[in-house]
mmCIF file with all atom_site columns, C-alpha atoms in Angstrom:
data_model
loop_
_atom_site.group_PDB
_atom_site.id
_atom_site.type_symbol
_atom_site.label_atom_id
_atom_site.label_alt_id
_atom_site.label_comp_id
_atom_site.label_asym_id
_atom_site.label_entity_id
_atom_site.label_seq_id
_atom_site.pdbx_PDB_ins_code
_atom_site.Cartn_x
_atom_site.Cartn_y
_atom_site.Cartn_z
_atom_site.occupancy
_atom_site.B_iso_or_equiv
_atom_site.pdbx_formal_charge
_atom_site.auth_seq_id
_atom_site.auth_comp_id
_atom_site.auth_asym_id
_atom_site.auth_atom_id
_atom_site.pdbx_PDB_model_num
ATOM 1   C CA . UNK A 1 1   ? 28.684  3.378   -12.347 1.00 0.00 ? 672 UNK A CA 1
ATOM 2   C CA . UNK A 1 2   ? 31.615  5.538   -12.903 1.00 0.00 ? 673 UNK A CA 1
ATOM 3   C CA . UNK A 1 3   ? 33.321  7.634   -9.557  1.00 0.00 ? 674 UNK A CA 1
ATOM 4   C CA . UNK A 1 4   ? 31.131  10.996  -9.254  1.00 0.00 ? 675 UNK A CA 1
ATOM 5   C CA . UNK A 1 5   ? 27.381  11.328  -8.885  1.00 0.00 ? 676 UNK A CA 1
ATOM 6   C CA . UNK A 1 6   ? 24.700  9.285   -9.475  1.00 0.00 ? 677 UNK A CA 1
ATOM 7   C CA . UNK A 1 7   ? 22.939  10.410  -12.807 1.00 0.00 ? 678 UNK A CA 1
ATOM 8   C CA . UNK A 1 8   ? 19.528  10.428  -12.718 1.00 0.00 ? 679 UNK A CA 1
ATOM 9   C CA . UNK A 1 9   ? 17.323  11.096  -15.790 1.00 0.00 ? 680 UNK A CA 1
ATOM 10  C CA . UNK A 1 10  ? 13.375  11.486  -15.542 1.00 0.00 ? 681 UNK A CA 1
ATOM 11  C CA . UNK A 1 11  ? 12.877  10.779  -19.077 1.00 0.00 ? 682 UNK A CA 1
ATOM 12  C CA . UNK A 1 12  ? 8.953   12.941  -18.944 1.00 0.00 ? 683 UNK A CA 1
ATOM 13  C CA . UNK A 1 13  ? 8.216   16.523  -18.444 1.00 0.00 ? 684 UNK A CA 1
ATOM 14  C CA . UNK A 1 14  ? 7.129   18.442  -14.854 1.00 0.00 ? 685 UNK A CA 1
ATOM 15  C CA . UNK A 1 15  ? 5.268   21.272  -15.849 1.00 0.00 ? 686 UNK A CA 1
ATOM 16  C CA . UNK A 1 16  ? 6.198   23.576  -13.498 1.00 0.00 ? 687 UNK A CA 1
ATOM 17  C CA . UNK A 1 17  ? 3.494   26.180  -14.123 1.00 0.00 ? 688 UNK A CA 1
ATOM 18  C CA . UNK A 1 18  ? 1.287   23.750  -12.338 1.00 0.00 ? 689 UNK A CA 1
ATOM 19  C CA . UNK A 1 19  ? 2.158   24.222  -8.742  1.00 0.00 ? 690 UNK A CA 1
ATOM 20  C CA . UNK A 1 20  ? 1.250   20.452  -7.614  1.00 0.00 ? 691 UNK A CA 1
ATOM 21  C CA . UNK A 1 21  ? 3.539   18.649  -10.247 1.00 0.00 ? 692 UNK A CA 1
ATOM 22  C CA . UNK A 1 22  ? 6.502   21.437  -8.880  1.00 0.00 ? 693 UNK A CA 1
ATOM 23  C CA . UNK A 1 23  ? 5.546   19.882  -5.642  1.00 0.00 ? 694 UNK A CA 1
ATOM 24  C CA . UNK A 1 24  ? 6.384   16.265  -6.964  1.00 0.00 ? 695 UNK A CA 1
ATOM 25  C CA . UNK A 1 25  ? 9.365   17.367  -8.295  1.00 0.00 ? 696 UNK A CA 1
ATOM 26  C CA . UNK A 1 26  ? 10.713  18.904  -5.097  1.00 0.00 ? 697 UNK A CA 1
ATOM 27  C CA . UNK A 1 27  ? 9.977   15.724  -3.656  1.00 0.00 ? 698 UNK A CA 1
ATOM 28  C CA . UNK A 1 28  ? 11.549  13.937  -6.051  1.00 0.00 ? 699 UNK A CA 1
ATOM 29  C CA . UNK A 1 29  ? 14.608  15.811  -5.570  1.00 0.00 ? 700 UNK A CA 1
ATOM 30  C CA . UNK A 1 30  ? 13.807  15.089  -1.755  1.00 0.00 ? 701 UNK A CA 1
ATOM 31  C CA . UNK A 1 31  ? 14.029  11.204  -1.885  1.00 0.00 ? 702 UNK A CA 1
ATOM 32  C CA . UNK A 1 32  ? 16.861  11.239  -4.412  1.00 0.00 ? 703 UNK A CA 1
ATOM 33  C CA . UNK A 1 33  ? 19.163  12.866  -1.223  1.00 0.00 ? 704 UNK A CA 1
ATOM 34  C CA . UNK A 1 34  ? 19.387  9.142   0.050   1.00 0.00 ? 705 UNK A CA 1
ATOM 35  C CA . UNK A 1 35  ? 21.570  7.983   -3.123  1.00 0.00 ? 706 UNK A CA 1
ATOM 36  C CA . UNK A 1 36  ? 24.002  10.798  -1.826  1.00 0.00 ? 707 UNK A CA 1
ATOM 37  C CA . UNK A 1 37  ? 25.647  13.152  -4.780  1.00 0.00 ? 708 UNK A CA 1
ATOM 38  C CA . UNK A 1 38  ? 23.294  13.135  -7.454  1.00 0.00 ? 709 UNK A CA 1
ATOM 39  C CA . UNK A 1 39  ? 22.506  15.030  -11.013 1.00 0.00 ? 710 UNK A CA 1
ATOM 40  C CA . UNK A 1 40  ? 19.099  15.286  -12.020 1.00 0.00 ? 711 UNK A CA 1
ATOM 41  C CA . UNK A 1 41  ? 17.973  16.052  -15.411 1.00 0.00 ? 712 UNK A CA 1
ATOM 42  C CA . UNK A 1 42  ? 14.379  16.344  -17.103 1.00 0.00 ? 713 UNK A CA 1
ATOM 43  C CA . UNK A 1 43  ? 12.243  16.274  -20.096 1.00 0.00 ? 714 UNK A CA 1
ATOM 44  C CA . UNK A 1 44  ? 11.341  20.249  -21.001 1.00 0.00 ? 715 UNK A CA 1
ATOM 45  C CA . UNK A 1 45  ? 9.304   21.347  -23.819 1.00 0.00 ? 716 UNK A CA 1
ATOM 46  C CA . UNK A 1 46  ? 9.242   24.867  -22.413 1.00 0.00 ? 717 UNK A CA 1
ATOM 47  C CA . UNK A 1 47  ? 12.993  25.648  -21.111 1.00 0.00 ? 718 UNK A CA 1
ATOM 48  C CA . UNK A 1 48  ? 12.650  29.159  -21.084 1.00 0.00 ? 719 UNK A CA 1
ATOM 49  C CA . UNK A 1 49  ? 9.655   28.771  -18.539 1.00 0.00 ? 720 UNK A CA 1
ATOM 50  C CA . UNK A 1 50  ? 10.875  26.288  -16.337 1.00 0.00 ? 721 UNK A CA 1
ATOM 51  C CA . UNK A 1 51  ? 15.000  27.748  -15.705 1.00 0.00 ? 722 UNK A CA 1
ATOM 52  C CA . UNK A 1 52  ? 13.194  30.458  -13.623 1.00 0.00 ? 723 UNK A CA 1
ATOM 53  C CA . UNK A 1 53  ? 11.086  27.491  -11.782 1.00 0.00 ? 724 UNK A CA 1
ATOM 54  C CA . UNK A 1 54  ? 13.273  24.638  -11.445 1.00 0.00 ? 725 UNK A CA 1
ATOM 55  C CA . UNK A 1 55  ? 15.626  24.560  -8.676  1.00 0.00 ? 726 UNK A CA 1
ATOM 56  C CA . UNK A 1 56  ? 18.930  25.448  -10.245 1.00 0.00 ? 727 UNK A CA 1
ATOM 57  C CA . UNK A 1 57  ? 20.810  22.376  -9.802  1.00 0.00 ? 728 UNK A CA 1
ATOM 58  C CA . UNK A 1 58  ? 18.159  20.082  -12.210 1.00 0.00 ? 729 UNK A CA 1
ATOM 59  C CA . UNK A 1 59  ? 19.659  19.916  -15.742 1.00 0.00 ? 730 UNK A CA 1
ATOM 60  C CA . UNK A 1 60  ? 17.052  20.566  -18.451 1.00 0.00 ? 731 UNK A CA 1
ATOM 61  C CA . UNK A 1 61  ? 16.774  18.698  -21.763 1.00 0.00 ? 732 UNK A CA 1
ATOM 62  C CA . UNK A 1 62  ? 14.997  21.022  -24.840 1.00 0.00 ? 733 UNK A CA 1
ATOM 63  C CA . UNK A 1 63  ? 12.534  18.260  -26.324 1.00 0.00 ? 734 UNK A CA 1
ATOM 64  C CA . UNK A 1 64  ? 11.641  20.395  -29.117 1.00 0.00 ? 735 UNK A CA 1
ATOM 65  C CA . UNK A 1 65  ? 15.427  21.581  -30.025 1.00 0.00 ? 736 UNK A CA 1
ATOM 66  C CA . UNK A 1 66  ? 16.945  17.526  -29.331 1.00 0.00 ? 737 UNK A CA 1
ATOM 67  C CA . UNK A 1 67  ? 14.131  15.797  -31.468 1.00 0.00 ? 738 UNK A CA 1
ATOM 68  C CA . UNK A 1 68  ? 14.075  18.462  -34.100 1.00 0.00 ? 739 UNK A CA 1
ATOM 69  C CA . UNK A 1 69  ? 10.289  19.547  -33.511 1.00 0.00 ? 740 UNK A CA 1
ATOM 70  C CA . UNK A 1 70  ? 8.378   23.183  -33.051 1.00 0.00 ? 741 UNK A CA 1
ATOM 71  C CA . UNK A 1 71  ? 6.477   23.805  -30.619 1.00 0.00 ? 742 UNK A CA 1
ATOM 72  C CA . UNK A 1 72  ? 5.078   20.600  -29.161 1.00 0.00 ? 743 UNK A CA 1
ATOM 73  C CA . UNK A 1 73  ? 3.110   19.815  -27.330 1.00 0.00 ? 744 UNK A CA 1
ATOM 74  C CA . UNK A 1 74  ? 1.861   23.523  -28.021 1.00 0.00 ? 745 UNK A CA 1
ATOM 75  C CA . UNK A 1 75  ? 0.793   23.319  -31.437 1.00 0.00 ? 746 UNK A CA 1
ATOM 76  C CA . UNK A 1 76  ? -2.867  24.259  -32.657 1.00 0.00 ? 747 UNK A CA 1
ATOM 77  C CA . UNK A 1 77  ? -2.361  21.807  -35.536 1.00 0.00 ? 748 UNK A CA 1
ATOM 78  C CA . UNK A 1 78  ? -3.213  18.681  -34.184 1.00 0.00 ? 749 UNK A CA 1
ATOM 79  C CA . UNK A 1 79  ? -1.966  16.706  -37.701 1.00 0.00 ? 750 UNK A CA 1
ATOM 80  C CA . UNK A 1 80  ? 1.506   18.278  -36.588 1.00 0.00 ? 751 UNK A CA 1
ATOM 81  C CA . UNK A 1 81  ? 1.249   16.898  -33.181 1.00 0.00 ? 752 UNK A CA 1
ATOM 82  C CA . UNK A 1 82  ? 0.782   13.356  -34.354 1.00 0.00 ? 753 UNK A CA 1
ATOM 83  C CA . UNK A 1 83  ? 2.920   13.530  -36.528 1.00 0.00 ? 754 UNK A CA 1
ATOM 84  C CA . UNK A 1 84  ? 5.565   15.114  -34.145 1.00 0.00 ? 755 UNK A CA 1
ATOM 85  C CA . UNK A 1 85  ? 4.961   12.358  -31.838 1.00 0.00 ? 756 UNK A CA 1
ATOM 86  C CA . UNK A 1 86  ? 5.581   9.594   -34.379 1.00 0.00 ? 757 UNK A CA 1
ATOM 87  C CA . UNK A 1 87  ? 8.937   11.542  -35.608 1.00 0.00 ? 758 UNK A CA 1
ATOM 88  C CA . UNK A 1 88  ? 9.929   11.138  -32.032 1.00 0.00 ? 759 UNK A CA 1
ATOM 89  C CA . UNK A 1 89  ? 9.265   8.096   -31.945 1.00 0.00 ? 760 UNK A CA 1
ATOM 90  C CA . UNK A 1 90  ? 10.932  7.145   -34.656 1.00 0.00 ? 761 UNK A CA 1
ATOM 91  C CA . UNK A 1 91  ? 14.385  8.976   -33.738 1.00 0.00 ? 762 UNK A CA 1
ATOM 92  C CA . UNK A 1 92  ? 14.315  6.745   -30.748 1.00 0.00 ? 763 UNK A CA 1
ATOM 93  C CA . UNK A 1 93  ? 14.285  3.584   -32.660 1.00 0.00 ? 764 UNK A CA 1
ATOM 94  C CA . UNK A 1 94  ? 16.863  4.915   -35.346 1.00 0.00 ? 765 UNK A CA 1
ATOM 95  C CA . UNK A 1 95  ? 19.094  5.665   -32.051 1.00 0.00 ? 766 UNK A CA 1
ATOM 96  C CA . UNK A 1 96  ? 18.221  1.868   -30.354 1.00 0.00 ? 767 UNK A CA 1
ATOM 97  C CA . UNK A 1 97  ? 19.621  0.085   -33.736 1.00 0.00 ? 768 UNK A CA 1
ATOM 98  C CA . UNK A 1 98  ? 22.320  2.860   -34.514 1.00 0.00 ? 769 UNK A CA 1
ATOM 99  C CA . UNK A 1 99  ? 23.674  2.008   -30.726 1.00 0.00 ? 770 UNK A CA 1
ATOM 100 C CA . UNK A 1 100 ? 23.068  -1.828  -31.212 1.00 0.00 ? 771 UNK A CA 1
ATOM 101 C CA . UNK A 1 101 ? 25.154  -1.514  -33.912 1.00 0.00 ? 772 UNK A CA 1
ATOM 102 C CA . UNK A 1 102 ? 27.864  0.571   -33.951 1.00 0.00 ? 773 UNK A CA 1
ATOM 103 C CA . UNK A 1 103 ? 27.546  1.349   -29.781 1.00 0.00 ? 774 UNK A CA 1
ATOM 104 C CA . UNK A 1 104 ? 28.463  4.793   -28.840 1.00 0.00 ? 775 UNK A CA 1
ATOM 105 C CA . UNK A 1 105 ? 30.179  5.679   -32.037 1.00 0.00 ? 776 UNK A CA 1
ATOM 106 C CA . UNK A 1 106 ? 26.418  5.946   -32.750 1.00 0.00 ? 777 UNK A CA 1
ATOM 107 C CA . UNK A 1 107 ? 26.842  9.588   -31.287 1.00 0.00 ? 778 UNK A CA 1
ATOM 108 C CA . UNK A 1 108 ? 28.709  11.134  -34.238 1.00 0.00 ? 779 UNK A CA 1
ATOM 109 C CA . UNK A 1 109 ? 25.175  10.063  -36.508 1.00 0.00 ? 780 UNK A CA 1
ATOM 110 C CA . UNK A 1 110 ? 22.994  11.068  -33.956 1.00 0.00 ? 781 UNK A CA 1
ATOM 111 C CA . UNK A 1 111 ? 25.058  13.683  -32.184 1.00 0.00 ? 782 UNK A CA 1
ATOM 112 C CA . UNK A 1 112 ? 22.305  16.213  -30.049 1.00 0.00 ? 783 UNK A CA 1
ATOM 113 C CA . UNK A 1 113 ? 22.796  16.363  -26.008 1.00 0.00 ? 784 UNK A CA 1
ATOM 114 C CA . UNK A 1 114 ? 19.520  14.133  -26.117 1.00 0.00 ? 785 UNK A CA 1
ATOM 115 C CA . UNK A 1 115 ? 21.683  10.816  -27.260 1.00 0.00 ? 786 UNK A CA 1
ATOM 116 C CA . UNK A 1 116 ? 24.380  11.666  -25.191 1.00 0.00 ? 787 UNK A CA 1
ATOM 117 C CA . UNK A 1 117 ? 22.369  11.814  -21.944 1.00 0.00 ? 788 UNK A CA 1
ATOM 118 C CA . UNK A 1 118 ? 20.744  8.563   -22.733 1.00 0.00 ? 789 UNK A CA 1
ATOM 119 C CA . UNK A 1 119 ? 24.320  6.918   -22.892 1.00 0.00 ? 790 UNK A CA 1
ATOM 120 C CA . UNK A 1 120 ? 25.670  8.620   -19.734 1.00 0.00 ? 791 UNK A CA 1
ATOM 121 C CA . UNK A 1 121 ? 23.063  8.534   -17.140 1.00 0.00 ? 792 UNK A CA 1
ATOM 122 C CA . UNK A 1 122 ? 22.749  6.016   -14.829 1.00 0.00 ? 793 UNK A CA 1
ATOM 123 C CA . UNK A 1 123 ? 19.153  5.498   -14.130 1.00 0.00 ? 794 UNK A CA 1
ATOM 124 C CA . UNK A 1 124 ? 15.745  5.965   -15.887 1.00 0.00 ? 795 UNK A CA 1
ATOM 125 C CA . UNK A 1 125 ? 12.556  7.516   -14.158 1.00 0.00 ? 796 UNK A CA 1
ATOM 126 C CA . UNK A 1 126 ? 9.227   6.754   -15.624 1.00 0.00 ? 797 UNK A CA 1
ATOM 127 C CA . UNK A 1 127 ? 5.966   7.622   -15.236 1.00 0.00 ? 798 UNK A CA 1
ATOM 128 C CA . UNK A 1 128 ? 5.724   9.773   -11.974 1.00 0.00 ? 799 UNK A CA 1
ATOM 129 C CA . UNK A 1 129 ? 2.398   11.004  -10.654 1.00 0.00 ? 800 UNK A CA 1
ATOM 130 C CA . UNK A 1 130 ? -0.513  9.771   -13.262 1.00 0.00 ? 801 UNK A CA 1
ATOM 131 C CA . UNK A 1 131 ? 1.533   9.391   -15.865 1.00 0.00 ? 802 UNK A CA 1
ATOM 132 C CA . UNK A 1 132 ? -0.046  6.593   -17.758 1.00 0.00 ? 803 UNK A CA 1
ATOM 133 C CA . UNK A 1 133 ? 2.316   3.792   -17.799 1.00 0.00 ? 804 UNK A CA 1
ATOM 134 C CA . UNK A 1 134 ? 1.498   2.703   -21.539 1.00 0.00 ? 805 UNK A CA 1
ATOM 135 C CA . UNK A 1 135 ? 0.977   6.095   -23.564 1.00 0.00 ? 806 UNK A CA 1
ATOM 136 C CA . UNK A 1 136 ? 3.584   8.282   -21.107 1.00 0.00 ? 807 UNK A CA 1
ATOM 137 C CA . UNK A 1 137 ? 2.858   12.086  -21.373 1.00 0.00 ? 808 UNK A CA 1
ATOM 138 C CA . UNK A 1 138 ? 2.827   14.123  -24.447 1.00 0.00 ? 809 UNK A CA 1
ATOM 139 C CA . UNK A 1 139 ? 5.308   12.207  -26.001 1.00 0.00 ? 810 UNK A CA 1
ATOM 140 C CA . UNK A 1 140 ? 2.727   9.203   -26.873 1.00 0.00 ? 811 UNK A CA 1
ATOM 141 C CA . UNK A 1 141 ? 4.452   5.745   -25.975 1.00 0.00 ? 812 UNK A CA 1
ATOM 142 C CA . UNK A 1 142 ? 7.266   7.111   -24.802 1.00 0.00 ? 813 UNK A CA 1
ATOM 143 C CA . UNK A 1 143 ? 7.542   4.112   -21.737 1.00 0.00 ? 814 UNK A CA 1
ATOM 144 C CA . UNK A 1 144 ? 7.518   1.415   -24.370 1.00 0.00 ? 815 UNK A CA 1
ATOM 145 C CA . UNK A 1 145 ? 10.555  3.146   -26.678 1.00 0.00 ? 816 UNK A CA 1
ATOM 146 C CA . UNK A 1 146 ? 12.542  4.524   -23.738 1.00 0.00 ? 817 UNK A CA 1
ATOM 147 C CA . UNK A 1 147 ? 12.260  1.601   -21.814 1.00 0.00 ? 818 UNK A CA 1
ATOM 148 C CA . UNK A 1 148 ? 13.496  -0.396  -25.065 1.00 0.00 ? 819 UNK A CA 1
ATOM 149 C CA . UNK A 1 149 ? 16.475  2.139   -25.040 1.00 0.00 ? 820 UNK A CA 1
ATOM 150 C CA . UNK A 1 150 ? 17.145  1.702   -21.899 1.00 0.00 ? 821 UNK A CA 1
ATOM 151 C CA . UNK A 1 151 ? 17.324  -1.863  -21.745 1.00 0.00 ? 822 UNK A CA 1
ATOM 152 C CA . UNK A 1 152 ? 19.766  -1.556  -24.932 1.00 0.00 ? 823 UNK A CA 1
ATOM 153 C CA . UNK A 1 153 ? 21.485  1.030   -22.843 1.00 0.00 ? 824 UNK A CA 1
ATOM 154 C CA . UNK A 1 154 ? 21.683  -1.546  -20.005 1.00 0.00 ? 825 UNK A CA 1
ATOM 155 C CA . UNK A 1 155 ? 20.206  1.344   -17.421 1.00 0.00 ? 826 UNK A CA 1
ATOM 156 C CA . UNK A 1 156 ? 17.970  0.642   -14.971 1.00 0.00 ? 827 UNK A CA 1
ATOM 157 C CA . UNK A 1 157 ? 14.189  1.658   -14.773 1.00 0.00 ? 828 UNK A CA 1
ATOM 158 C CA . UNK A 1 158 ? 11.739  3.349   -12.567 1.00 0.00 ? 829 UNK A CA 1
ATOM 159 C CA . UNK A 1 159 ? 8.202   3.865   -12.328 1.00 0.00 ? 830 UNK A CA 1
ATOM 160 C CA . UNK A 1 160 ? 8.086   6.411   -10.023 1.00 0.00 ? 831 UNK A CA 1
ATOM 161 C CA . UNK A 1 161 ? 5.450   7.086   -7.378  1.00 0.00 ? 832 UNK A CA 1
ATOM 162 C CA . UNK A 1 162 ? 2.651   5.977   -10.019 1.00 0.00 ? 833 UNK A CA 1
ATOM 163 C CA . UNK A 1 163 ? -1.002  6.350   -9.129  1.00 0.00 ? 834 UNK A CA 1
ATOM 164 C CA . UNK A 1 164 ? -4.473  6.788   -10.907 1.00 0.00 ? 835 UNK A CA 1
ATOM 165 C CA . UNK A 1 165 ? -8.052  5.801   -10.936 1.00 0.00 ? 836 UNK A CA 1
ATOM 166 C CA . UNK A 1 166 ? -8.789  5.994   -14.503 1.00 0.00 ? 837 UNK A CA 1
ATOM 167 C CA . UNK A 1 167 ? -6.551  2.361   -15.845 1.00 0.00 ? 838 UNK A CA 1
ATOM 168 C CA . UNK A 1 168 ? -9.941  0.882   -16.913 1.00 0.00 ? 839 UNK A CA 1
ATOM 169 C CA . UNK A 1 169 ? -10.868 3.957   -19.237 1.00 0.00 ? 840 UNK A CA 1
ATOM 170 C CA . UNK A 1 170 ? -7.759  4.393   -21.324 1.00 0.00 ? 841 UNK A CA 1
ATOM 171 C CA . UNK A 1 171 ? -7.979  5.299   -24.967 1.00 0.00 ? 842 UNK A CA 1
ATOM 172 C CA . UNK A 1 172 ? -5.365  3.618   -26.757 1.00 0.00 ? 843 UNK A CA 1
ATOM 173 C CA . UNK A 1 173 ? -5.756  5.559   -30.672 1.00 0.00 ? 844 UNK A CA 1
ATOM 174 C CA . UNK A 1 174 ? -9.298  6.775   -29.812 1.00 0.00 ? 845 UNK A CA 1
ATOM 175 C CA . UNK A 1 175 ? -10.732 3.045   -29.085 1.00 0.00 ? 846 UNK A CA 1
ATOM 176 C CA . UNK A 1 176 ? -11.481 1.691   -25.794 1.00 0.00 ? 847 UNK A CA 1
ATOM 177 C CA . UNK A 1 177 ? -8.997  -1.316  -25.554 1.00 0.00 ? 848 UNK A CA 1
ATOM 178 C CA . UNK A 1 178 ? -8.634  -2.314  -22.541 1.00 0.00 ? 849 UNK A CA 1
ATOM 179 C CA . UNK A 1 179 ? -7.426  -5.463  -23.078 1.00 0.00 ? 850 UNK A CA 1
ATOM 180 C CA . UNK A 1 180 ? -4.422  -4.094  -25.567 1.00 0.00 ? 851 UNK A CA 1
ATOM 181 C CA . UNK A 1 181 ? -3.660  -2.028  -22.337 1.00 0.00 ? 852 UNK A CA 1
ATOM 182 C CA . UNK A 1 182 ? -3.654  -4.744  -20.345 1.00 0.00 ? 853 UNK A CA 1
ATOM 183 C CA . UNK A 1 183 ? -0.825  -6.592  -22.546 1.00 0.00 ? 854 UNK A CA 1
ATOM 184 C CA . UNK A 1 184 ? 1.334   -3.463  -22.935 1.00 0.00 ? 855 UNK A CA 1
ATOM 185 C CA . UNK A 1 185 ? 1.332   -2.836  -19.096 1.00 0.00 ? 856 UNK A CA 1
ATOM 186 C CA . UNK A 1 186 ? 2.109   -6.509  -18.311 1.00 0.00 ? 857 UNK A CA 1
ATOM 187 C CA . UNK A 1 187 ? 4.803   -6.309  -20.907 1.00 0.00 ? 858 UNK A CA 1
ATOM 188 C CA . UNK A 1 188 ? 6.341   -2.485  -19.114 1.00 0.00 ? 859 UNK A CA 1
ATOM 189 C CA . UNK A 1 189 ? 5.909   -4.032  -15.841 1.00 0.00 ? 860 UNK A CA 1
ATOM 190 C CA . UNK A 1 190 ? 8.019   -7.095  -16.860 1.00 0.00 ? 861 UNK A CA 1
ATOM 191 C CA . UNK A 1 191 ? 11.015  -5.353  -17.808 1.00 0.00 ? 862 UNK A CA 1
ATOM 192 C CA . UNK A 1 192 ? 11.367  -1.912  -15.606 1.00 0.00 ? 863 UNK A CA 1
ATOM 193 C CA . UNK A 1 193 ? 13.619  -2.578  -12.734 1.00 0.00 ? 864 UNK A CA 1
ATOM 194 C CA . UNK A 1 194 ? 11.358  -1.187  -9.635  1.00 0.00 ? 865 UNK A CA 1
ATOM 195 C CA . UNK A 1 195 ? 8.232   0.350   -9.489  1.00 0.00 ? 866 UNK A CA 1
ATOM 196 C CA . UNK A 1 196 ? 6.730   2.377   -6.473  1.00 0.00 ? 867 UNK A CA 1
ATOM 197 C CA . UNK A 1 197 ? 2.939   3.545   -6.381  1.00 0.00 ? 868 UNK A CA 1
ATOM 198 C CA . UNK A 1 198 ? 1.695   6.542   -4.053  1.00 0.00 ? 869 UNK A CA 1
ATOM 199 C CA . UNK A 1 199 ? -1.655  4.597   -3.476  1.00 0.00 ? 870 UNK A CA 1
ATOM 200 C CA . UNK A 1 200 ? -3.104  0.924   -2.912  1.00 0.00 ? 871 UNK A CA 1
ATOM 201 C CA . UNK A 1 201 ? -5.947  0.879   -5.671  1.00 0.00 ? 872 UNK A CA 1
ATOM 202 C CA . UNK A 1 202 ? -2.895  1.263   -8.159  1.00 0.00 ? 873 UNK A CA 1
ATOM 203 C CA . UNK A 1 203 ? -0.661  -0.933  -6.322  1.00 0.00 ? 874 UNK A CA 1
ATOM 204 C CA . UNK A 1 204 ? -3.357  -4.106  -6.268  1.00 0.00 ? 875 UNK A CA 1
ATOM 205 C CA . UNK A 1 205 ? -4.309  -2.971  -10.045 1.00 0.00 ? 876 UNK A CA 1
ATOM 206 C CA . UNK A 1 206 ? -0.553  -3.639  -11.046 1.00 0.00 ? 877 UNK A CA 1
ATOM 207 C CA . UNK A 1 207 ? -0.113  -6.576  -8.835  1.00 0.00 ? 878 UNK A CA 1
ATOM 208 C CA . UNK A 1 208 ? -3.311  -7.612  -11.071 1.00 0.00 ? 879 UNK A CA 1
ATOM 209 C CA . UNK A 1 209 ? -1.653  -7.569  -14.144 1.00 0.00 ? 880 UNK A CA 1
ATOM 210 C CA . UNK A 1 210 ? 1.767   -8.222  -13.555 1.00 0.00 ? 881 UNK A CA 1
ATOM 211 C CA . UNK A 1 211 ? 0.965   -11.373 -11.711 1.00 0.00 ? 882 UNK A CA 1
ATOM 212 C CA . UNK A 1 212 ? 2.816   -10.578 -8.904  1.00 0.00 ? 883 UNK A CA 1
ATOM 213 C CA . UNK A 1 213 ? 6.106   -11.513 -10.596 1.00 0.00 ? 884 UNK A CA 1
ATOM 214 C CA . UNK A 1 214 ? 7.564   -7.720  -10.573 1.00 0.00 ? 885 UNK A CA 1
ATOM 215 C CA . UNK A 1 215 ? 8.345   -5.716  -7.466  1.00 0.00 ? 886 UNK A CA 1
ATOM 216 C CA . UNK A 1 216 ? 5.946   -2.939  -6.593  1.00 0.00 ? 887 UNK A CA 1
ATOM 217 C CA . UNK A 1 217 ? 6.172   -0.832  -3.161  1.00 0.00 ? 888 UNK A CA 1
ATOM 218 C CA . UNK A 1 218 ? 3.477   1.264   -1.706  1.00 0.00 ? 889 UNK A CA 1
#
């Protein structure tokens, strides 16, 4: 890490209209004071909403501006939102093999603050609260791409404070695949650098299907 503060990036949204995920992110912001000087920024999809909620020092990142969308995840088309999540998606992987191959001079293709912040931050945050550690929040698969990125990036990842009842009942394209979740959550677990869980049914359920191998704190 370069001299300055430690760059954090929570690659998901907070919606700060609902009161209990502002709470999360306060205490987010809480726990990060024991890394010492830190910047903070986060996934938005409604900027304009969340600079009059957000503490002031958290940087925000415009979702729909950086990946060239409208309006998601607020669309009433729903044949626009899929196809908004697979263009996002795909930007990510054009970004992963643009870096692999041409490093940061990758930046003057793919040149919004987005790719930027990816390059300069130091560490990744994942899946807070019950964020679903295989199909992430809004932005569909979002875990298994950034977490790619990241690990081109050479950045460390985090599965932050992670806890929910509902792993056995996850749709995965509208079909009850359990077992497909299984594999994809074995495969996450396997590469993200730390992962902390607010509550024992979720930590046993990953130590489950990790096989113990990765390092999970209650």
């Amino acid at each position: 890490m370069a001299d300055g503060p430690i760059k954090i990036l929570v690659a998901e949204m907070i919606p700060s209209l609902n009161k209990g995920e502002l709470a999360i992110l306060n205490g987010m912001l809480k726990s990060f004071e024991t890394l010492g000087d830190v910047e903070v920024a986060v996934f938005s999809f409604c900027p304009e909403i969340e600079r009059t909620r957000y503490p002031c020092n958290v940087k925000l990142i415009d979702m729909n501006y950086n990946l060239h969308l409208k309006n998601l995840p607020h669309s009433q088309s729903k044949i626009y939102v899929q196809f908004a999540i697979l263009f996002a998606a795909l930007q990510h992987l054009v970004f992963m093999f643009l870096y692999h191959v041409l490093r940061k001079k990758a930046l003057r293709i793919m040149y919004k603050p987005l790719w930027k912040i990816y390059c300069e931050y130091d560490v990744f945050i994942l899946c807070h609260d019950e964020v679903d550690i295989v199909n992430g929040c809004v932005l569909r698969f979002s875990p298994l791409y950034i977490s790619w990125l990241a690990k081109t990036l050479r950045k460390p990842i985090v599965f932050y404070a992670n806890g929910t009842s509902q792993f056995a009942s996850v749709w995965i394209w509208r079909l009850r695949t359990r077992i497909l979740w299984r594999l994809l959550a074995r495969y996450l677990l396997s590469i993200v650098d730390l992962v902390t869980v607010r509550e024992e049914g979720t930590y046993h359920y990953f130590k489950e299907i990790s096989g113990g191998k990765v390092p999970i704190y209650l």
